[in-house]
mmCIF file of C-alpha atoms in Angstrom:
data_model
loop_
_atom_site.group_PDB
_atom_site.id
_atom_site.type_symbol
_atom_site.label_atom_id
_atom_site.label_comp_id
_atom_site.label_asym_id
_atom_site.label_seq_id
_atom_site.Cartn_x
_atom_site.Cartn_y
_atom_site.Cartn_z
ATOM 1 C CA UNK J 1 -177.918 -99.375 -97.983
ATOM 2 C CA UNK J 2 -180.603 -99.254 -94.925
ATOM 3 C CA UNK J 3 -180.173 -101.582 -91.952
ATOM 4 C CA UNK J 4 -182.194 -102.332 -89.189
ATOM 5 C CA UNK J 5 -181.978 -104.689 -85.748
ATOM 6 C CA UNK J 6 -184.945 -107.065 -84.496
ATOM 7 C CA UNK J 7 -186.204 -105.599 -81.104
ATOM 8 C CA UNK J 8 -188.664 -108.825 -80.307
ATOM 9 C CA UNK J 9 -187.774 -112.298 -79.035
ATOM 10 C CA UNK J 10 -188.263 -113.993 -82.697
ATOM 11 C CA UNK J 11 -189.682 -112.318 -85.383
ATOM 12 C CA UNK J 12 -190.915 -114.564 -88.192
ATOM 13 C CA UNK J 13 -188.990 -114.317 -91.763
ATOM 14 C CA UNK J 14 -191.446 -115.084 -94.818
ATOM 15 C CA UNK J 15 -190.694 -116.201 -98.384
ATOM 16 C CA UNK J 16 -193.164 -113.411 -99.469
ATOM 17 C CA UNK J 17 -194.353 -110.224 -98.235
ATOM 18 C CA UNK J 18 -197.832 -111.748 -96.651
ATOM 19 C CA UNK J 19 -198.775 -112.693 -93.526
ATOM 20 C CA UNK J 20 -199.921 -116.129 -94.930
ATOM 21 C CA UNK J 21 -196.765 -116.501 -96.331
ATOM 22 C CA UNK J 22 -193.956 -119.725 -95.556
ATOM 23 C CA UNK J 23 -192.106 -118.455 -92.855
ATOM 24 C CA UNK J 24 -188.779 -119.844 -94.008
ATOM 25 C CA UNK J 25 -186.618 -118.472 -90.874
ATOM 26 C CA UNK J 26 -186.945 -116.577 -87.358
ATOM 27 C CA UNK J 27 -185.178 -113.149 -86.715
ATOM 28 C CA UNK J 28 -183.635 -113.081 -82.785
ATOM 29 C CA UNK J 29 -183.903 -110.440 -80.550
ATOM 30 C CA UNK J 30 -180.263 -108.825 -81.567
ATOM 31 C CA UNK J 31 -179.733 -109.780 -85.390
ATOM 32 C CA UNK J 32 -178.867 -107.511 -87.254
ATOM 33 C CA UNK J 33 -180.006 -106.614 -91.345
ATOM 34 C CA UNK J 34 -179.273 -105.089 -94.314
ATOM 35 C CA UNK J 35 -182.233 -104.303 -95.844
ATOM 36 C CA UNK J 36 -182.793 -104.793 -99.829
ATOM 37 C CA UNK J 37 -186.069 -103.630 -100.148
ATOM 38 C CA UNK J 38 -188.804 -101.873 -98.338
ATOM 39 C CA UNK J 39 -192.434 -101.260 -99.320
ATOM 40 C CA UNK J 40 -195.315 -99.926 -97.191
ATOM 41 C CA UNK J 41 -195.521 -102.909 -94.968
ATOM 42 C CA UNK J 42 -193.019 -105.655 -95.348
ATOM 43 C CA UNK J 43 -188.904 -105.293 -96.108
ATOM 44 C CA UNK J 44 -186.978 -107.771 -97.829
ATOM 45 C CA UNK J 45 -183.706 -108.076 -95.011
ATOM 46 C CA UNK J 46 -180.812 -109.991 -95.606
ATOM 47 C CA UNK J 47 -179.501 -111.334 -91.688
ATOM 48 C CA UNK J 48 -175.370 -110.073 -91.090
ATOM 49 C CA UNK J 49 -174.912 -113.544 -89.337
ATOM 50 C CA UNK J 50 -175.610 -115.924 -92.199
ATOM 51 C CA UNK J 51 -177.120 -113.798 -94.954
ATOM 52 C CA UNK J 52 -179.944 -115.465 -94.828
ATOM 53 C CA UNK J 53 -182.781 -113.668 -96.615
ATOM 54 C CA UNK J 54 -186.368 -113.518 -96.224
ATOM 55 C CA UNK J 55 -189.454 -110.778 -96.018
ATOM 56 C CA UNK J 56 -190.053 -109.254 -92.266
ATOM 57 C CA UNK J 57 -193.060 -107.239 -91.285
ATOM 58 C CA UNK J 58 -191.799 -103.243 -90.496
ATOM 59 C CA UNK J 59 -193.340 -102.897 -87.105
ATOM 60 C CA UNK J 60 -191.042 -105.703 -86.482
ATOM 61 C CA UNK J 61 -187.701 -104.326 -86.799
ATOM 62 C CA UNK J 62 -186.258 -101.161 -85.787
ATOM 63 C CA UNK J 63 -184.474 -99.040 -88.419
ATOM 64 C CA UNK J 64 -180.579 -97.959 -87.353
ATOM 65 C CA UNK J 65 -177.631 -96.059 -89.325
ATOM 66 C CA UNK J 66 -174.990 -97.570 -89.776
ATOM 67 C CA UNK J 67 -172.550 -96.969 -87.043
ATOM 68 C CA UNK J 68 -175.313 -98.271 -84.568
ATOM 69 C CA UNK J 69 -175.171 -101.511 -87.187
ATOM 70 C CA UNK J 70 -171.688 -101.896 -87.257
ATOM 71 C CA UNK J 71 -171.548 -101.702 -83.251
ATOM 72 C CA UNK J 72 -174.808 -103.916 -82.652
ATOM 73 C CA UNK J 73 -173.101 -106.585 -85.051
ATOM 74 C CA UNK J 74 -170.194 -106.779 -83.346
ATOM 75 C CA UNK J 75 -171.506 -107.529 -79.754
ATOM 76 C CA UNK J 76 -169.980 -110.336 -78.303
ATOM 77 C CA UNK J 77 -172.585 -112.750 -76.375
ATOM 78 C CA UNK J 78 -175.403 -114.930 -76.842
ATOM 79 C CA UNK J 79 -177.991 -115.714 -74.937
ATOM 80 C CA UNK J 80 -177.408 -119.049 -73.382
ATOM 81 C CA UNK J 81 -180.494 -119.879 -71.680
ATOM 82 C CA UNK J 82 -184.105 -121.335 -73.255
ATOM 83 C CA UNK J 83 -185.475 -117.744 -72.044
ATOM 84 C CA UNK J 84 -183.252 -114.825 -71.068
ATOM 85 C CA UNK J 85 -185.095 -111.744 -69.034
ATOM 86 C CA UNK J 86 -184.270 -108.312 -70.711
ATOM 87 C CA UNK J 87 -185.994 -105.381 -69.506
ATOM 88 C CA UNK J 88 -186.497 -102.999 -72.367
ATOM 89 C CA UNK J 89 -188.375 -99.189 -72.312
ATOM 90 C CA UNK J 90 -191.591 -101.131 -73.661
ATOM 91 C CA UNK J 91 -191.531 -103.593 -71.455
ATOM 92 C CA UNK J 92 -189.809 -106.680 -70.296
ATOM 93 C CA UNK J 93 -189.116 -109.547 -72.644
ATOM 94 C CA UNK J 94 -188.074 -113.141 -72.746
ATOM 95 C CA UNK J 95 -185.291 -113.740 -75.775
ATOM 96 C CA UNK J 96 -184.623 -117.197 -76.469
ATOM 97 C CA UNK J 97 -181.274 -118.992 -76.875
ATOM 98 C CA UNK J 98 -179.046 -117.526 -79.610
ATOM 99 C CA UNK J 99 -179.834 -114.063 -79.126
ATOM 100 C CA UNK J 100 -177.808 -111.004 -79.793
ATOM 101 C CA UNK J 101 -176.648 -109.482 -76.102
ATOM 102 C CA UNK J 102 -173.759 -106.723 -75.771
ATOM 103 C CA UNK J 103 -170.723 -106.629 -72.950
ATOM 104 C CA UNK J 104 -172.704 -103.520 -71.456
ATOM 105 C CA UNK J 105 -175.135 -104.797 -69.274
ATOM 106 C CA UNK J 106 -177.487 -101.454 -70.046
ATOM 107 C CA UNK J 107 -177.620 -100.540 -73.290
ATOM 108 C CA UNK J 108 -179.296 -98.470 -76.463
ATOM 109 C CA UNK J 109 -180.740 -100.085 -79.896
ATOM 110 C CA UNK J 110 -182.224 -97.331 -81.839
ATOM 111 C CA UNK J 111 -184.742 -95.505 -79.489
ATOM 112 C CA UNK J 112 -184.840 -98.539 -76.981
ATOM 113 C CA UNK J 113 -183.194 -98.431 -73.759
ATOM 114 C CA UNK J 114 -182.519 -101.873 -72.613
ATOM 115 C CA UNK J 115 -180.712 -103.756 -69.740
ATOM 116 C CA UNK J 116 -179.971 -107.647 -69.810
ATOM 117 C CA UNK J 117 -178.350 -110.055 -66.801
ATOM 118 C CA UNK J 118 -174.438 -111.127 -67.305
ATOM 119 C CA UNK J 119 -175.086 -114.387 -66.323
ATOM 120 C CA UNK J 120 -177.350 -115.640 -69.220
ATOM 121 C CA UNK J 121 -175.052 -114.993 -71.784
ATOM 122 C CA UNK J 122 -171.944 -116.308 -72.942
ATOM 123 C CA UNK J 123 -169.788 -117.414 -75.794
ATOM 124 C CA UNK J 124 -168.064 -120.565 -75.189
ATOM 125 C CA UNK J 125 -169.501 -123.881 -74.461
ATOM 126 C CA UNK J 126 -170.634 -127.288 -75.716
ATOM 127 C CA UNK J 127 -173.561 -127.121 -78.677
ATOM 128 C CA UNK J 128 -174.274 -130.337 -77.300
ATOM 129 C CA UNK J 129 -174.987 -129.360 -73.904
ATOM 130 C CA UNK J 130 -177.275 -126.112 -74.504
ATOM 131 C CA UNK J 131 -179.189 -128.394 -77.305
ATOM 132 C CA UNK J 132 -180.009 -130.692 -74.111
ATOM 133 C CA UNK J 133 -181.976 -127.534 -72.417
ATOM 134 C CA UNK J 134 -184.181 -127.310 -75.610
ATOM 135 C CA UNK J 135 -185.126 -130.967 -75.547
ATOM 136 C CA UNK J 136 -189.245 -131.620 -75.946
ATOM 137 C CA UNK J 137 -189.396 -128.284 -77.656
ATOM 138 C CA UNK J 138 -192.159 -128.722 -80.478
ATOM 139 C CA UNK J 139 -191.280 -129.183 -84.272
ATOM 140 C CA UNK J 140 -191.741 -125.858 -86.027
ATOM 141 C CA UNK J 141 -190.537 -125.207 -89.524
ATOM 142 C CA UNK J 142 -188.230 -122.451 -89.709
ATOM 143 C CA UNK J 143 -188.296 -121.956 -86.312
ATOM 144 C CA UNK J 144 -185.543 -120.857 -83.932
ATOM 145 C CA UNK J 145 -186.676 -120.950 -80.168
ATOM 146 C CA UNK J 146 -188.141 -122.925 -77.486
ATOM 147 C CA UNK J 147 -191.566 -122.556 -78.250
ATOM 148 C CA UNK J 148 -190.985 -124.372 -81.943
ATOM 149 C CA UNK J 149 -188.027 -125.186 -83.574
ATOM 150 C CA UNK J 150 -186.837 -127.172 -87.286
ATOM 151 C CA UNK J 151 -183.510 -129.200 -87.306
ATOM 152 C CA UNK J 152 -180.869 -127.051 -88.468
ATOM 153 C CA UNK J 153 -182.452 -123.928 -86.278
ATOM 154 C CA UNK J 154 -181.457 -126.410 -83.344
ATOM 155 C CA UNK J 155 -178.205 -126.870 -84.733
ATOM 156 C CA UNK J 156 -177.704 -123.369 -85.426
ATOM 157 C CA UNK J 157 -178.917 -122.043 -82.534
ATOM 158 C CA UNK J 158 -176.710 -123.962 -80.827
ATOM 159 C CA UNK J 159 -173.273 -123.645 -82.012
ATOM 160 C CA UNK J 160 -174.168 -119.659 -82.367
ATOM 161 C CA UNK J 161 -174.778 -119.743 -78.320
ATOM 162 C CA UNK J 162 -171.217 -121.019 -78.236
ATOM 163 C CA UNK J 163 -169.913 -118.383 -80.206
ATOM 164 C CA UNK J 164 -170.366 -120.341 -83.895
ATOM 165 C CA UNK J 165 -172.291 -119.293 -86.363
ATOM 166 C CA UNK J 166 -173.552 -122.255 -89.155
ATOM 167 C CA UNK J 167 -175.786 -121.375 -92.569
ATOM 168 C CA UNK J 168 -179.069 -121.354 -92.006
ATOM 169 C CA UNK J 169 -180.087 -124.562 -93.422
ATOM 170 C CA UNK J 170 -179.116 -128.432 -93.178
ATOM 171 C CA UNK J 171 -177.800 -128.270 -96.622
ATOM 172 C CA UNK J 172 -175.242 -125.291 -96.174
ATOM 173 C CA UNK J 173 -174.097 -126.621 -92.453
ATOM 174 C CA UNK J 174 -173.185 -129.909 -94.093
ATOM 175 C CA UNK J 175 -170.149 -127.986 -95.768
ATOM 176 C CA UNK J 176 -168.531 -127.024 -92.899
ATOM 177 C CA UNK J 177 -165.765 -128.207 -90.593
ATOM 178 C CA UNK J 178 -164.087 -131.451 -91.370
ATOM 179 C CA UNK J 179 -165.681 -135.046 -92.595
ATOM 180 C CA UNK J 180 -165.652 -137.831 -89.737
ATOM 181 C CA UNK J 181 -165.118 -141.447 -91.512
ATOM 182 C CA UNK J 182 -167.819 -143.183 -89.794
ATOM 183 C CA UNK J 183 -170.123 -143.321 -86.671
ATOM 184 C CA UNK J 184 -167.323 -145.442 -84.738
ATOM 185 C CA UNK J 185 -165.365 -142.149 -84.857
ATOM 186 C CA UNK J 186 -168.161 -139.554 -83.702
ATOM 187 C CA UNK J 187 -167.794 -137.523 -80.845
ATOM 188 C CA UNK J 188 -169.903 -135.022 -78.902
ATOM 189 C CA UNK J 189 -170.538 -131.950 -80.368
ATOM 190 C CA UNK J 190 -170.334 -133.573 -84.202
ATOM 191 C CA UNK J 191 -173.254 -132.042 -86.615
ATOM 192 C CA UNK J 192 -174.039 -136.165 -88.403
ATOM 193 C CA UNK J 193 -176.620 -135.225 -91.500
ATOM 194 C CA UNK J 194 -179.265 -136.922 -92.796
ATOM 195 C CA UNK J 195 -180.251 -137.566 -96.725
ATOM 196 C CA UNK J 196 -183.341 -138.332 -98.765
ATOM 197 C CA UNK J 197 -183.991 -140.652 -101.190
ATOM 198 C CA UNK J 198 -182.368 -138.162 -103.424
ATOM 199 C CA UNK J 199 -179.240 -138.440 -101.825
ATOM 200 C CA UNK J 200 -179.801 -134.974 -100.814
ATOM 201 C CA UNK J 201 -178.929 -133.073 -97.419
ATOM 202 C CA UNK J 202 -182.748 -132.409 -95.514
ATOM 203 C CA UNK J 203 -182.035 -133.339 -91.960
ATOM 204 C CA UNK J 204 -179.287 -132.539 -88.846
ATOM 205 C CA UNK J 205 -178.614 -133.600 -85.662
ATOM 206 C CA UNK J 206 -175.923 -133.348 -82.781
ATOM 207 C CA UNK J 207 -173.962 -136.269 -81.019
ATOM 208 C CA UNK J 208 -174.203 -136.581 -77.919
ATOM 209 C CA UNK J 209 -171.617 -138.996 -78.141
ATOM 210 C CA UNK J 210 -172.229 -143.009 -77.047
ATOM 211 C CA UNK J 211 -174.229 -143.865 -80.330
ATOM 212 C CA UNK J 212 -177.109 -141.209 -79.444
ATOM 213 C CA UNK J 213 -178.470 -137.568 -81.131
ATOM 214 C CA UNK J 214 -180.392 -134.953 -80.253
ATOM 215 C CA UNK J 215 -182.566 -133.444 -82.738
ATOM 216 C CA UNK J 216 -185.671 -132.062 -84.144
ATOM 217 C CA UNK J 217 -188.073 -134.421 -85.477
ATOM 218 C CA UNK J 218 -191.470 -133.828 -84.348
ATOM 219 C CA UNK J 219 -190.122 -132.304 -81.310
ATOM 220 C CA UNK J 220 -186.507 -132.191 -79.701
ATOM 221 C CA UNK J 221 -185.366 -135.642 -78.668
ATOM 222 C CA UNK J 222 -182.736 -138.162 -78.405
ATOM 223 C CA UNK J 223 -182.331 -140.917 -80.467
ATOM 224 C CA UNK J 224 -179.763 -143.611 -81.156
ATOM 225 C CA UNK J 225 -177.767 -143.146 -84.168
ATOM 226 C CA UNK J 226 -175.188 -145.845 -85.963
ATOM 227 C CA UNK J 227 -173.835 -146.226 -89.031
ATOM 228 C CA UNK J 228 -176.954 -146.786 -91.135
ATOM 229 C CA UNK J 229 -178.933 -143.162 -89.317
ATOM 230 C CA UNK J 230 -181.223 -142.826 -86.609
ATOM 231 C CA UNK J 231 -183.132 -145.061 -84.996
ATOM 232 C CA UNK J 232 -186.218 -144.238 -82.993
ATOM 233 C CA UNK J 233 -187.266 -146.772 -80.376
ATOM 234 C CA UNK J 234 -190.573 -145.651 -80.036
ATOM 235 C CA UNK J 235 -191.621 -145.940 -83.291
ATOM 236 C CA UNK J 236 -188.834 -149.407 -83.297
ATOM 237 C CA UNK J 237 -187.471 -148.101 -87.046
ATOM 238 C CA UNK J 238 -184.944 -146.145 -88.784
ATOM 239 C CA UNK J 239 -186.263 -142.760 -89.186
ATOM 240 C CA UNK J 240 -183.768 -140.987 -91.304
ATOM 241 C CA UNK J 241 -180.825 -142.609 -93.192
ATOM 242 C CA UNK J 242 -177.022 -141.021 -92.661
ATOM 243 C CA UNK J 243 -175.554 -139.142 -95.408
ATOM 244 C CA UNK J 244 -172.585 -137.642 -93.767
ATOM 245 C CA UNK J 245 -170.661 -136.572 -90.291
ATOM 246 C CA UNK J 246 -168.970 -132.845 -89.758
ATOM 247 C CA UNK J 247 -166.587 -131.929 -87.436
ATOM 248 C CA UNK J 248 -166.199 -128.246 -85.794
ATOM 249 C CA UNK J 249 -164.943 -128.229 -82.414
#
C-alpha cells in the first residue's frame, strides 16, 4: 500500500480521473491517503478520516512511507479559523477550517518544512459556533472551505474542527449519534436532516438552538426550522422538509 498527505489548502477530489470531472469532495491541507491506484497523472486515494474515495491530480499530493502516515494521521488539531496562516518552504499558505495541524508548531511533511500558529488550532468546541464564522460562504458542491462549500462539508467541517469526525455525506452523518424525538427537543449543536420526495437523506444542517439552522443552501445562512423543516423568510416558504434529528454532543 502507497500513501500520500495533501500539501495545498483544498485539493479537489473527482469521480474520474479528468479535470472536467464531478468533483465529489475536497482534500485539506493535512489529510492523509491510502492510495489504490496511480496512473501517470491522477491517483485513486481513499481519505484515513472518513474513507472517502475519489480521483486526485499527483502534483497535488505529496507521496510519504508509512511511518510519516501513521504520525501525520495521528496529529491532534484542527484548524479552527475560516483561514489559518502556515508558512511552508514553497511559500506561505492559507488552510481553511478543518485542516490537519500537528502539536509541533514547526514541522516536516515529506520534503516540506512547515511552521503553523498555536492559536488557530484546536480540538474542542461548539460545531455550532465555528459553523457561524463560515456564514455567507457560497454554495459549492463537494466543497469544504470558505471560498465554497455543500451541506454536509459544513457539517463535517465543523464537528472535525471540534475534534469529530462525520462521513462525508448527508446520508452517512444521518446514522450517527442518537435520534432526538422532535424539534421541541433540539438543542445547539444537533445535526436535523433533510429528505426528498423519496424519503431519502440529501440535505443537513446545525441548530443553533431557538427554532433556527445554519446551513448550506445557496450559500451559508440561517434559517428557522420547526417541526415540518426549514423555512426561509426571504423566499416566505418551506425550503426543505425534515426527515430526522441526530444527537452527538
Amino acid at each position: 500500500m502507497d500513501y500520500a498527505v495533501a500539501f495545498l489548502p483544498a485539493a479537489p477530489l473527482r469521480a474520474t480521473p479528468s479535470d472536467r470531472a464531478e468533483m465529489v469532495s475536497q482534500i485539506l491541507f493535512g489529510e492523509t491517503m491510502e492510495v489504490l491506484e496511480r496512473r501517470e497523472k491522477w491517483s485513486l486515494v481513499r481519505c484515513s478520516a472518513d474513507r472517502f474515495e475519489g480521483w486526485l491530480d499527483n502534483k497535488q499530493l505529496r507521496p510519504i512511507g508509512l511511518e510519516e502516515y501513521i504520525v501525520i494521521s495521528a496529529w491532534p488539531y484542527r484548524a479552527s479559523r475560516p483561514l489559518t496562516p502556515v508558512s511552508t518552504s514553497i511559500g506561505r499558505l492559507w488552510v481553511p477550517m478543518g485542516s490537519s495541524l500537528p502539536a509541533a508548531h514547526v514541522f516536516r511533511m515529506g520534503r516540506l518544512f512547515l511552521q503553523h500558529e498555536g492559536d488557530n488550532a484546536q480540538t474542542g468546541g461548539e460545531p455550532q459556533r465555528l459553523a457561524r464564522l463560515l456564514l455567507h460562504a457560497p454554495y459549492l458542491w463537494g466543497g469544504k472551505s470558505l471560498m465554497g462549500i455543500d451541506c454536509s462539508g459544513l457539517a463535517q467541517v465543523a464537528f472535525s474542527a471540534c475534534g469529530i469526525q462525520l462521513p462525508r455525506n448527508a446520508c452517512q452523518q444521518a446514522r450517527m449519534g442518537t435520534l432526538v424525538p422532535s424539534t421541541e427537543a433540539l438543542q445547539p449543536n444537533d445535526l436535523c436532516f433533510f429528505r426528498n420526495e423519496e424519503g431519502r437523506v440529501v440535505h443537513v444542517g446545525i441548530s443553533l438552538g431557538l427554532g433556527q439552522i445554519i446551513h448550506a443552501s445557496g450559500r451559508v445562512r440561517i434559517d428557522r426550522i420547526d417541526g415540518h423543516g426549514i423555512y426561509c423568510g426571504e423566499e416566505g416558504r418551506y425550503t426543505h422538509c425534515l426527515h430526522s434529528i441526530r444527537r452527538l454532543l
